[in-house]
Amino acid sequence: MATTIESIKNMLNSIKMYHSASALEDILKLSTEKALSYEKFLESLLKHEIKSREQKKIEQRMKQALFPEYKTIDEFDIAEQQSLSRRQLNQLIELTWIEQGFNLILLGPPGVGKTHLAVGLGIHAIHSGYKVVFTTMNDLVHYLKTQEILRSARARIKRILDADLVIIDDLMFMAMEKHEANLFFQLINKLYGQTSIIITSNKGPEDWGELLGDPAITTAILDRIVHKCEVINLCGDSYRLKYRASIFGKS
Ligand code: ADP
Ligand code: MG
């Protein structure tokens, strides 16, 4: 004969209340000690279930994002960055730009913190309830080219399309073939209007044409990305593109 506790645990598990099942005894014990009412006991059990589910979801999303390193925004030292003020960084941290469908382009030579800032914002976005995917441009091109034959690549592309924020790191050190640029354009086109993108690059958009190989495709990609976009040049000089809306209001 199962005890009442065991029976309750079994029932909780059968309706997928796994966190409640495993914490039931502890919460019962605590509730008895504190002489909580039935309502308060039930409330604390449900709160525990909901909180644990949220934590688990964040852990899963953190894994699925495939960040190359765990670098938080708190660890990002703004003092060095002439082109990004504390006020602007705070605006980025508020994440309203994701809600508004803005993209970010982070520019600068190697080592200035482009990847760190992108990952930091990505981690923060996951903690704020968003779905985030990190990929290098190299890997992205690989996924796009092999999605017809590789299930893993297909799954990755699916996750990218399903994300609220896609970070594309290191666009791009090598020139692309026209076919690759086309696949990239198709992806950007699908993301356009529903997903925010962070692109990091050591070259500004004016040089992307050369790398993407085809002027028409480059223009089409830039139209989509730059339309609602903030360009942050981490090596200091402020960078301005014409005809685009800005996240940062005038100070
Ligand atoms: P990039 O992507 O521009 O080449 P990274 O983001 O990889 O540069 O930065 C190189 C290293 O320097 C990383 O370990 C990163 O954490 C550190 N770093 C760069 N800028 C900053 C900063 N402003 N505050 C704290 N660490 C930084
Ligand atoms: Mg980098």
PDB file of C-alpha atoms and ligand atoms in Angstrom:
ATOM      1  CA  MET A   1       0.000   0.000   0.000  1.00  0.00           C
ATOM      2  CA  ALA A   2       1.393   3.348  -0.995  1.00  0.00           C
ATOM      3  CA  THR A   3       1.414   6.003   1.665  1.00  0.00           C
ATOM      4  CA  THR A   4      -0.648   9.121   1.112  1.00  0.00           C
ATOM      5  CA  ILE A   5       2.526  11.093   0.368  1.00  0.00           C
ATOM      6  CA  GLU A   6       3.648   8.563  -2.225  1.00  0.00           C
ATOM      7  CA  SER A   7       0.231   8.554  -3.769  1.00  0.00           C
ATOM      8  CA  ILE A   8       0.182  12.371  -3.995  1.00  0.00           C
ATOM      9  CA  LYS A   9       3.666  12.344  -5.503  1.00  0.00           C
ATOM     10  CA  ASN A  10       2.588   9.807  -8.104  1.00  0.00           C
ATOM     11  CA  MET A  11      -0.403  11.918  -9.012  1.00  0.00           C
ATOM     12  CA  LEU A  12       1.712  15.065  -9.224  1.00  0.00           C
ATOM     13  CA  ASN A  13       4.164  13.273 -11.498  1.00  0.00           C
ATOM     14  CA  SER A  14       1.384  11.903 -13.664  1.00  0.00           C
ATOM     15  CA  ILE A  15       0.163  15.452 -14.330  1.00  0.00           C
ATOM     16  CA  LYS A  16       3.768  16.589 -14.928  1.00  0.00           C
ATOM     17  CA  MET A  17       4.068  18.623 -11.711  1.00  0.00           C
ATOM     18  CA  TYR A  18       7.552  17.179 -11.261  1.00  0.00           C
ATOM     19  CA  HIS A  19       8.975  20.015  -9.183  1.00  0.00           C
ATOM     20  CA  SER A  20       6.041  19.842  -6.786  1.00  0.00           C
ATOM     21  CA  ALA A  21       6.422  16.091  -6.490  1.00  0.00           C
ATOM     22  CA  SER A  22      10.085  16.286  -5.562  1.00  0.00           C
ATOM     23  CA  ALA A  23       9.649  19.207  -3.167  1.00  0.00           C
ATOM     24  CA  LEU A  24       6.375  18.021  -1.629  1.00  0.00           C
ATOM     25  CA  GLU A  25       7.839  16.597   1.566  1.00  0.00           C
ATOM     26  CA  ASP A  26      10.030  19.646   2.228  1.00  0.00           C
ATOM     27  CA  ILE A  27       7.201  22.087   1.616  1.00  0.00           C
ATOM     28  CA  LEU A  28       4.824  20.025   3.773  1.00  0.00           C
ATOM     29  CA  LYS A  29       7.380  19.939   6.589  1.00  0.00           C
ATOM     30  CA  LEU A  30       8.020  23.668   6.394  1.00  0.00           C
ATOM     31  CA  SER A  31       4.306  24.427   6.240  1.00  0.00           C
ATOM     32  CA  THR A  32       3.695  22.320   9.345  1.00  0.00           C
ATOM     33  CA  GLU A  33       6.538  24.001  11.200  1.00  0.00           C
ATOM     34  CA  LYS A  34       5.225  27.418  10.319  1.00  0.00           C
ATOM     35  CA  ALA A  35       1.625  26.314  10.941  1.00  0.00           C
ATOM     36  CA  LEU A  36       0.565  27.595   7.519  1.00  0.00           C
ATOM     37  CA  SER A  37      -3.064  27.472   6.434  1.00  0.00           C
ATOM     38  CA  TYR A  38      -4.146  25.084   3.638  1.00  0.00           C
ATOM     39  CA  GLU A  39      -4.323  28.040   1.282  1.00  0.00           C
ATOM     40  CA  LYS A  40      -0.810  29.194   2.136  1.00  0.00           C
ATOM     41  CA  PHE A  41       0.552  25.662   1.756  1.00  0.00           C
ATOM     42  CA  LEU A  42      -1.044  25.247  -1.654  1.00  0.00           C
ATOM     43  CA  GLU A  43       0.151  28.666  -2.691  1.00  0.00           C
ATOM     44  CA  SER A  44       3.762  27.921  -1.762  1.00  0.00           C
ATOM     45  CA  LEU A  45       3.654  24.577  -3.595  1.00  0.00           C
ATOM     46  CA  LEU A  46       2.356  26.216  -6.771  1.00  0.00           C
ATOM     47  CA  LYS A  47       4.800  29.099  -6.499  1.00  0.00           C
ATOM     48  CA  HIS A  48       7.615  26.575  -6.225  1.00  0.00           C
ATOM     49  CA  GLU A  49       6.385  24.742  -9.327  1.00  0.00           C
ATOM     50  CA  ILE A  50       6.104  27.908 -11.403  1.00  0.00           C
ATOM     51  CA  LYS A  51       9.450  29.319 -10.285  1.00  0.00           C
ATOM     52  CA  SER A  52      11.236  26.019 -10.914  1.00  0.00           C
ATOM     53  CA  ARG A  53       9.710  25.750 -14.379  1.00  0.00           C
ATOM     54  CA  GLU A  54      10.861  29.256 -15.225  1.00  0.00           C
ATOM     55  CA  GLN A  55      14.368  28.498 -14.013  1.00  0.00           C
ATOM     56  CA  LYS A  56      14.470  25.312 -16.034  1.00  0.00           C
ATOM     57  CA  LYS A  57      13.291  27.123 -19.141  1.00  0.00           C
ATOM     58  CA  ILE A  58      16.049  29.713 -18.716  1.00  0.00           C
ATOM     59  CA  GLU A  59      18.662  26.970 -18.261  1.00  0.00           C
ATOM     60  CA  GLN A  60      17.421  25.223 -21.405  1.00  0.00           C
ATOM     61  CA  ARG A  61      17.431  28.408 -23.432  1.00  0.00           C
ATOM     62  CA  MET A  62      20.912  29.213 -22.184  1.00  0.00           C
ATOM     63  CA  LYS A  63      22.133  25.836 -23.453  1.00  0.00           C
ATOM     64  CA  GLN A  64      20.285  26.119 -26.741  1.00  0.00           C
ATOM     65  CA  ALA A  65      21.725  29.571 -27.404  1.00  0.00           C
ATOM     66  CA  LEU A  66      25.218  28.045 -27.745  1.00  0.00           C
ATOM     67  CA  PHE A  67      27.123  31.037 -26.412  1.00  0.00           C
ATOM     68  CA  PRO A  68      30.876  30.571 -26.911  1.00  0.00           C
ATOM     69  CA  GLU A  69      31.555  31.901 -23.421  1.00  0.00           C
ATOM     70  CA  TYR A  70      29.646  33.127 -20.416  1.00  0.00           C
ATOM     71  CA  LYS A  71      30.339  36.876 -20.416  1.00  0.00           C
ATOM     72  CA  THR A  72      27.761  39.023 -18.702  1.00  0.00           C
ATOM     73  CA  ILE A  73      26.871  42.619 -19.330  1.00  0.00           C
ATOM     74  CA  ASP A  74      27.879  43.415 -15.735  1.00  0.00           C
ATOM     75  CA  GLU A  75      31.407  42.320 -16.584  1.00  0.00           C
ATOM     76  CA  PHE A  76      31.476  44.686 -19.549  1.00  0.00           C
ATOM     77  CA  ASP A  77      33.475  47.770 -18.637  1.00  0.00           C
ATOM     78  CA  ILE A  78      31.973  50.803 -20.288  1.00  0.00           C
ATOM     79  CA  ALA A  79      34.697  53.210 -19.172  1.00  0.00           C
ATOM     80  CA  GLU A  80      36.870  52.361 -22.190  1.00  0.00           C
ATOM     81  CA  GLN A  81      34.165  52.855 -24.785  1.00  0.00           C
ATOM     82  CA  GLN A  82      33.987  56.386 -26.159  1.00  0.00           C
ATOM     83  CA  SER A  83      31.146  55.648 -28.529  1.00  0.00           C
ATOM     84  CA  LEU A  84      28.813  54.048 -26.022  1.00  0.00           C
ATOM     85  CA  SER A  85      27.705  56.071 -23.022  1.00  0.00           C
ATOM     86  CA  ARG A  86      26.410  54.616 -19.777  1.00  0.00           C
ATOM     87  CA  ARG A  87      23.011  55.992 -20.729  1.00  0.00           C
ATOM     88  CA  GLN A  88      23.095  54.212 -24.085  1.00  0.00           C
ATOM     89  CA  LEU A  89      24.236  50.956 -22.524  1.00  0.00           C
ATOM     90  CA  ASN A  90      21.345  51.232 -20.071  1.00  0.00           C
ATOM     91  CA  GLN A  91      18.971  51.678 -22.989  1.00  0.00           C
ATOM     92  CA  LEU A  92      20.374  48.543 -24.607  1.00  0.00           C
ATOM     93  CA  ILE A  93      19.941  46.675 -21.313  1.00  0.00           C
ATOM     94  CA  GLU A  94      16.287  47.705 -21.141  1.00  0.00           C
ATOM     95  CA  LEU A  95      15.782  45.556 -24.257  1.00  0.00           C
ATOM     96  CA  THR A  96      12.895  47.621 -25.613  1.00  0.00           C
ATOM     97  CA  TRP A  97      14.815  47.544 -28.908  1.00  0.00           C
ATOM     98  CA  ILE A  98      14.064  43.813 -29.166  1.00  0.00           C
ATOM     99  CA  GLU A  99      10.384  44.538 -28.624  1.00  0.00           C
ATOM    100  CA  GLN A 100      10.596  47.197 -31.356  1.00  0.00           C
ATOM    101  CA  GLY A 101      12.445  44.923 -33.790  1.00  0.00           C
ATOM    102  CA  PHE A 102      15.681  46.884 -33.871  1.00  0.00           C
ATOM    103  CA  ASN A 103      18.985  45.366 -34.953  1.00  0.00           C
ATOM    104  CA  LEU A 104      22.443  46.157 -33.637  1.00  0.00           C
ATOM    105  CA  ILE A 105      25.662  46.273 -35.599  1.00  0.00           C
ATOM    106  CA  LEU A 106      28.756  46.177 -33.393  1.00  0.00           C
ATOM    107  CA  LEU A 107      31.875  47.267 -35.234  1.00  0.00           C
ATOM    108  CA  GLY A 108      35.547  47.446 -34.359  1.00  0.00           C
ATOM    109  CA  PRO A 109      38.887  45.691 -34.676  1.00  0.00           C
ATOM    110  CA  PRO A 110      39.550  42.404 -32.845  1.00  0.00           C
ATOM    111  CA  GLY A 111      39.578  42.516 -29.057  1.00  0.00           C
ATOM    112  CA  VAL A 112      37.465  45.585 -28.402  1.00  0.00           C
ATOM    113  CA  GLY A 113      34.609  43.634 -26.823  1.00  0.00           C
ATOM    114  CA  LYS A 114      32.136  43.074 -29.680  1.00  0.00           C
ATOM    115  CA  THR A 115      31.511  39.437 -28.846  1.00  0.00           C
ATOM    116  CA  HIS A 116      31.441  40.159 -25.117  1.00  0.00           C
ATOM    117  CA  LEU A 117      28.805  42.874 -25.514  1.00  0.00           C
ATOM    118  CA  ALA A 118      26.722  40.697 -27.854  1.00  0.00           C
ATOM    119  CA  VAL A 119      26.876  37.668 -25.541  1.00  0.00           C
ATOM    120  CA  GLY A 120      26.173  39.839 -22.488  1.00  0.00           C
ATOM    121  CA  LEU A 121      23.057  41.272 -24.097  1.00  0.00           C
ATOM    122  CA  GLY A 122      22.047  37.769 -25.218  1.00  0.00           C
ATOM    123  CA  ILE A 123      22.360  36.315 -21.709  1.00  0.00           C
ATOM    124  CA  HIS A 124      20.430  39.239 -20.302  1.00  0.00           C
ATOM    125  CA  ALA A 125      17.716  38.778 -22.937  1.00  0.00           C
ATOM    126  CA  ILE A 126      17.301  35.106 -21.982  1.00  0.00           C
ATOM    127  CA  HIS A 127      16.886  36.084 -18.332  1.00  0.00           C
ATOM    128  CA  SER A 128      14.248  38.547 -19.471  1.00  0.00           C
ATOM    129  CA  GLY A 129      12.263  35.807 -21.207  1.00  0.00           C
ATOM    130  CA  TYR A 130      13.513  36.000 -24.792  1.00  0.00           C
ATOM    131  CA  LYS A 131      14.749  33.202 -27.016  1.00  0.00           C
ATOM    132  CA  VAL A 132      18.287  33.848 -28.204  1.00  0.00           C
ATOM    133  CA  VAL A 133      20.609  32.042 -30.609  1.00  0.00           C
ATOM    134  CA  PHE A 134      24.310  32.715 -31.031  1.00  0.00           C
ATOM    135  CA  THR A 135      26.173  31.690 -34.163  1.00  0.00           C
ATOM    136  CA  THR A 136      29.337  32.701 -35.895  1.00  0.00           C
ATOM    137  CA  MET A 137      28.903  33.743 -39.517  1.00  0.00           C
ATOM    138  CA  ASN A 138      31.081  30.794 -40.511  1.00  0.00           C
ATOM    139  CA  ASP A 139      28.839  28.312 -38.725  1.00  0.00           C
ATOM    140  CA  LEU A 140      25.730  30.008 -40.055  1.00  0.00           C
ATOM    141  CA  VAL A 141      26.895  29.610 -43.660  1.00  0.00           C
ATOM    142  CA  HIS A 142      27.711  25.988 -42.881  1.00  0.00           C
ATOM    143  CA  TYR A 143      24.210  25.382 -41.443  1.00  0.00           C
ATOM    144  CA  LEU A 144      22.591  27.062 -44.447  1.00  0.00           C
ATOM    145  CA  LYS A 145      24.590  25.021 -46.926  1.00  0.00           C
ATOM    146  CA  THR A 146      24.028  21.684 -45.212  1.00  0.00           C
ATOM    147  CA  GLN A 147      20.456  22.024 -43.975  1.00  0.00           C
ATOM    148  CA  GLU A 148      19.157  19.844 -46.827  1.00  0.00           C
ATOM    149  CA  ILE A 149      21.307  16.927 -45.776  1.00  0.00           C
ATOM    150  CA  LEU A 150      22.050  17.405 -42.074  1.00  0.00           C
ATOM    151  CA  ARG A 151      19.341  17.168 -39.493  1.00  0.00           C
ATOM    152  CA  SER A 152      21.505  19.046 -36.951  1.00  0.00           C
ATOM    153  CA  ALA A 153      21.911  21.993 -39.343  1.00  0.00           C
ATOM    154  CA  ARG A 154      18.179  21.978 -40.049  1.00  0.00           C
ATOM    155  CA  ALA A 155      17.450  22.044 -36.312  1.00  0.00           C
ATOM    156  CA  ARG A 156      19.818  24.953 -35.820  1.00  0.00           C
ATOM    157  CA  ILE A 157      18.210  26.979 -38.612  1.00  0.00           C
ATOM    158  CA  LYS A 158      14.810  26.213 -37.137  1.00  0.00           C
ATOM    159  CA  ARG A 159      15.955  27.536 -33.782  1.00  0.00           C
ATOM    160  CA  ILE A 160      17.306  30.667 -35.436  1.00  0.00           C
ATOM    161  CA  LEU A 161      13.977  31.284 -37.164  1.00  0.00           C
ATOM    162  CA  ASP A 162      12.166  30.723 -33.884  1.00  0.00           C
ATOM    163  CA  ALA A 163      14.368  33.103 -31.852  1.00  0.00           C
ATOM    164  CA  ASP A 164      13.584  36.630 -30.688  1.00  0.00           C
ATOM    165  CA  LEU A 165      17.249  37.619 -30.985  1.00  0.00           C
ATOM    166  CA  VAL A 166      19.884  36.142 -33.282  1.00  0.00           C
ATOM    167  CA  ILE A 167      23.535  37.019 -32.719  1.00  0.00           C
ATOM    168  CA  ILE A 168      25.700  36.626 -35.825  1.00  0.00           C
ATOM    169  CA  ASP A 169      29.308  36.948 -34.743  1.00  0.00           C
ATOM    170  CA  ASP A 170      32.166  37.909 -37.043  1.00  0.00           C
ATOM    171  CA  LEU A 171      30.604  38.873 -40.306  1.00  0.00           C
ATOM    172  CA  MET A 172      32.966  38.157 -42.009  1.00  0.00           C
ATOM    173  CA  PHE A 173      36.556  37.424 -42.526  1.00  0.00           C
ATOM    174  CA  MET A 174      36.317  35.629 -45.822  1.00  0.00           C
ATOM    175  CA  ALA A 175      34.538  36.439 -49.026  1.00  0.00           C
ATOM    176  CA  MET A 176      31.357  34.513 -49.706  1.00  0.00           C
ATOM    177  CA  GLU A 177      30.263  32.773 -52.839  1.00  0.00           C
ATOM    178  CA  LYS A 178      27.179  34.124 -54.538  1.00  0.00           C
ATOM    179  CA  HIS A 179      25.226  30.997 -53.619  1.00  0.00           C
ATOM    180  CA  GLU A 180      26.139  31.484 -49.937  1.00  0.00           C
ATOM    181  CA  ALA A 181      25.233  35.170 -50.008  1.00  0.00           C
ATOM    182  CA  ASN A 182      21.889  34.180 -51.493  1.00  0.00           C
ATOM    183  CA  LEU A 183      21.171  31.689 -48.732  1.00  0.00           C
ATOM    184  CA  PHE A 184      22.141  34.338 -46.182  1.00  0.00           C
ATOM    185  CA  PHE A 185      19.787  36.826 -47.804  1.00  0.00           C
ATOM    186  CA  GLN A 186      16.924  34.341 -47.711  1.00  0.00           C
ATOM    187  CA  LEU A 187      17.484  33.833 -44.001  1.00  0.00           C
ATOM    188  CA  ILE A 188      17.662  37.570 -43.277  1.00  0.00           C
ATOM    189  CA  ASN A 189      14.477  37.969 -45.274  1.00  0.00           C
ATOM    190  CA  LYS A 190      12.701  35.413 -43.105  1.00  0.00           C
ATOM    191  CA  LEU A 191      13.957  37.052 -39.913  1.00  0.00           C
ATOM    192  CA  TYR A 192      13.070  40.527 -41.144  1.00  0.00           C
ATOM    193  CA  GLY A 193      10.362  42.212 -39.125  1.00  0.00           C
ATOM    194  CA  GLN A 194      10.061  39.557 -36.446  1.00  0.00           C
ATOM    195  CA  THR A 195      13.534  38.893 -35.051  1.00  0.00           C
ATOM    196  CA  SER A 196      16.209  41.270 -33.815  1.00  0.00           C
ATOM    197  CA  ILE A 197      19.720  40.616 -35.047  1.00  0.00           C
ATOM    198  CA  ILE A 198      23.063  41.567 -33.545  1.00  0.00           C
ATOM    199  CA  ILE A 199      25.860  41.475 -36.088  1.00  0.00           C
ATOM    200  CA  THR A 200      29.476  41.908 -35.046  1.00  0.00           C
ATOM    201  CA  SER A 201      32.053  42.757 -37.668  1.00  0.00           C
ATOM    202  CA  ASN A 202      35.483  44.251 -38.116  1.00  0.00           C
ATOM    203  CA  LYS A 203      34.266  45.892 -41.303  1.00  0.00           C
ATOM    204  CA  GLY A 204      31.538  48.486 -41.680  1.00  0.00           C
ATOM    205  CA  PRO A 205      28.477  47.985 -43.896  1.00  0.00           C
ATOM    206  CA  GLU A 206      30.161  50.013 -46.660  1.00  0.00           C
ATOM    207  CA  ASP A 207      32.615  47.127 -47.094  1.00  0.00           C
ATOM    208  CA  TRP A 208      30.099  44.312 -46.937  1.00  0.00           C
ATOM    209  CA  GLY A 209      29.441  44.427 -50.668  1.00  0.00           C
ATOM    210  CA  GLU A 210      32.954  43.265 -51.365  1.00  0.00           C
ATOM    211  CA  LEU A 211      32.606  40.364 -48.952  1.00  0.00           C
ATOM    212  CA  LEU A 212      29.130  39.326 -49.964  1.00  0.00           C
ATOM    213  CA  GLY A 213      30.256  39.338 -53.576  1.00  0.00           C
ATOM    214  CA  ASP A 214      27.085  40.603 -55.191  1.00  0.00           C
ATOM    215  CA  PRO A 215      26.012  44.277 -55.067  1.00  0.00           C
ATOM    216  CA  ALA A 216      22.303  43.510 -55.564  1.00  0.00           C
ATOM    217  CA  ILE A 217      22.212  40.948 -52.762  1.00  0.00           C
ATOM    218  CA  THR A 218      24.247  43.234 -50.509  1.00  0.00           C
ATOM    219  CA  THR A 219      21.831  46.116 -51.047  1.00  0.00           C
ATOM    220  CA  ALA A 220      18.876  43.852 -50.328  1.00  0.00           C
ATOM    221  CA  ILE A 221      20.474  42.498 -47.143  1.00  0.00           C
ATOM    222  CA  LEU A 222      21.494  45.959 -45.968  1.00  0.00           C
ATOM    223  CA  ASP A 223      17.994  47.320 -46.618  1.00  0.00           C
ATOM    224  CA  ARG A 224      16.534  44.737 -44.291  1.00  0.00           C
ATOM    225  CA  ILE A 225      19.173  44.983 -41.565  1.00  0.00           C
ATOM    226  CA  VAL A 226      19.868  48.694 -41.534  1.00  0.00           C
ATOM    227  CA  HIS A 227      16.287  49.916 -41.755  1.00  0.00           C
ATOM    228  CA  LYS A 228      15.852  49.771 -37.971  1.00  0.00           C
ATOM    229  CA  CYS A 229      19.335  49.502 -36.643  1.00  0.00           C
ATOM    230  CA  GLU A 230      21.831  50.957 -34.220  1.00  0.00           C
ATOM    231  CA  VAL A 231      25.465  50.933 -35.277  1.00  0.00           C
ATOM    232  CA  ILE A 232      27.952  50.984 -32.429  1.00  0.00           C
ATOM    233  CA  ASN A 233      31.589  51.415 -33.279  1.00  0.00           C
ATOM    234  CA  LEU A 234      33.530  50.061 -30.340  1.00  0.00           C
ATOM    235  CA  CYS A 235      36.851  51.457 -31.460  1.00  0.00           C
ATOM    236  CA  GLY A 236      35.622  54.940 -30.729  1.00  0.00           C
ATOM    237  CA  ASP A 237      34.564  56.811 -33.818  1.00  0.00           C
ATOM    238  CA  SER A 238      30.860  57.141 -34.014  1.00  0.00           C
ATOM    239  CA  TYR A 239      29.456  55.588 -37.109  1.00  0.00           C
ATOM    240  CA  ARG A 240      26.430  56.903 -38.903  1.00  0.00           C
ATOM    241  CA  LEU A 241      24.332  55.375 -41.601  1.00  0.00           C
ATOM    242  CA  LYS A 242      21.845  57.495 -43.436  1.00  0.00           C
ATOM    243  CA  TYR A 243      18.103  56.919 -43.440  1.00  0.00           C
ATOM    244  CA  ARG A 244      17.701  54.769 -40.430  1.00  0.00           C
ATOM    245  CA  ALA A 245      15.739  55.019 -37.230  1.00  0.00           C
ATOM    246  CA  SER A 246      17.735  55.096 -33.991  1.00  0.00           C
ATOM    247  CA  ILE A 247      17.225  53.400 -30.658  1.00  0.00           C
ATOM    248  CA  PHE A 248      18.908  56.180 -28.770  1.00  0.00           C
ATOM    249  CA  GLY A 249      16.963  59.375 -28.381  1.00  0.00           C
ATOM    250  CA  LYS A 250      18.818  62.655 -28.444  1.00  0.00           C
ATOM    251  CA  SER A 251      20.434  63.327 -25.091  1.00  0.00           C
TER     252      SER A 251
HETATM  253  P1  ADP B   1      36.008  41.128 -30.095  1.00  0.00           P
HETATM  254  O1  ADP B   1      34.815  40.249 -30.246  1.00  0.00           O
HETATM  255  O2  ADP B   1      35.737  42.565 -30.387  1.00  0.00           O
HETATM  256  O3  ADP B   1      37.204  40.628 -30.859  1.00  0.00           O
HETATM  257  P2  ADP B   1      35.950  40.174 -27.374  1.00  0.00           P
HETATM  258  O4  ADP B   1      34.561  40.496 -26.999  1.00  0.00           O
HETATM  259  O5  ADP B   1      36.247  38.753 -27.694  1.00  0.00           O
HETATM  260  O6  ADP B   1      36.445  41.105 -28.567  1.00  0.00           O
HETATM  261  O7  ADP B   1      36.918  40.688 -26.227  1.00  0.00           O
HETATM  262  C1  ADP B   1      38.226  40.174 -26.049  1.00  0.00           C
HETATM  263  C2  ADP B   1      38.440  39.962 -24.565  1.00  0.00           C
HETATM  264  O8  ADP B   1      38.509  41.224 -23.898  1.00  0.00           O
HETATM  265  C3  ADP B   1      37.336  39.182 -23.905  1.00  0.00           C
HETATM  266  O9  ADP B   1      37.861  38.365 -22.907  1.00  0.00           O
HETATM  267  C4  ADP B   1      36.451  40.255 -23.305  1.00  0.00           C
HETATM  268  O10 ADP B   1      35.753  39.788 -22.172  1.00  0.00           O
HETATM  269  C5  ADP B   1      37.459  41.340 -22.960  1.00  0.00           C
HETATM  270  N1  ADP B   1      36.886  42.685 -23.098  1.00  0.00           N
HETATM  271  C6  ADP B   1      36.881  43.448 -24.212  1.00  0.00           C
HETATM  272  N2  ADP B   1      36.266  44.631 -23.996  1.00  0.00           N
HETATM  273  C7  ADP B   1      35.863  44.611 -22.716  1.00  0.00           C
HETATM  274  C8  ADP B   1      35.188  45.550 -21.866  1.00  0.00           C
HETATM  275  N3  ADP B   1      34.780  46.754 -22.316  1.00  0.00           N
HETATM  276  N4  ADP B   1      34.954  45.197 -20.571  1.00  0.00           N
HETATM  277  C9  ADP B   1      35.364  43.994 -20.108  1.00  0.00           C
HETATM  278  N5  ADP B   1      36.011  43.066 -20.848  1.00  0.00           N
HETATM  279  C10 ADP B   1      36.266  43.358 -22.128  1.00  0.00           C
HETATM  280 MG    MG B   2      34.663  38.529 -31.365  1.00  0.00          MG
END
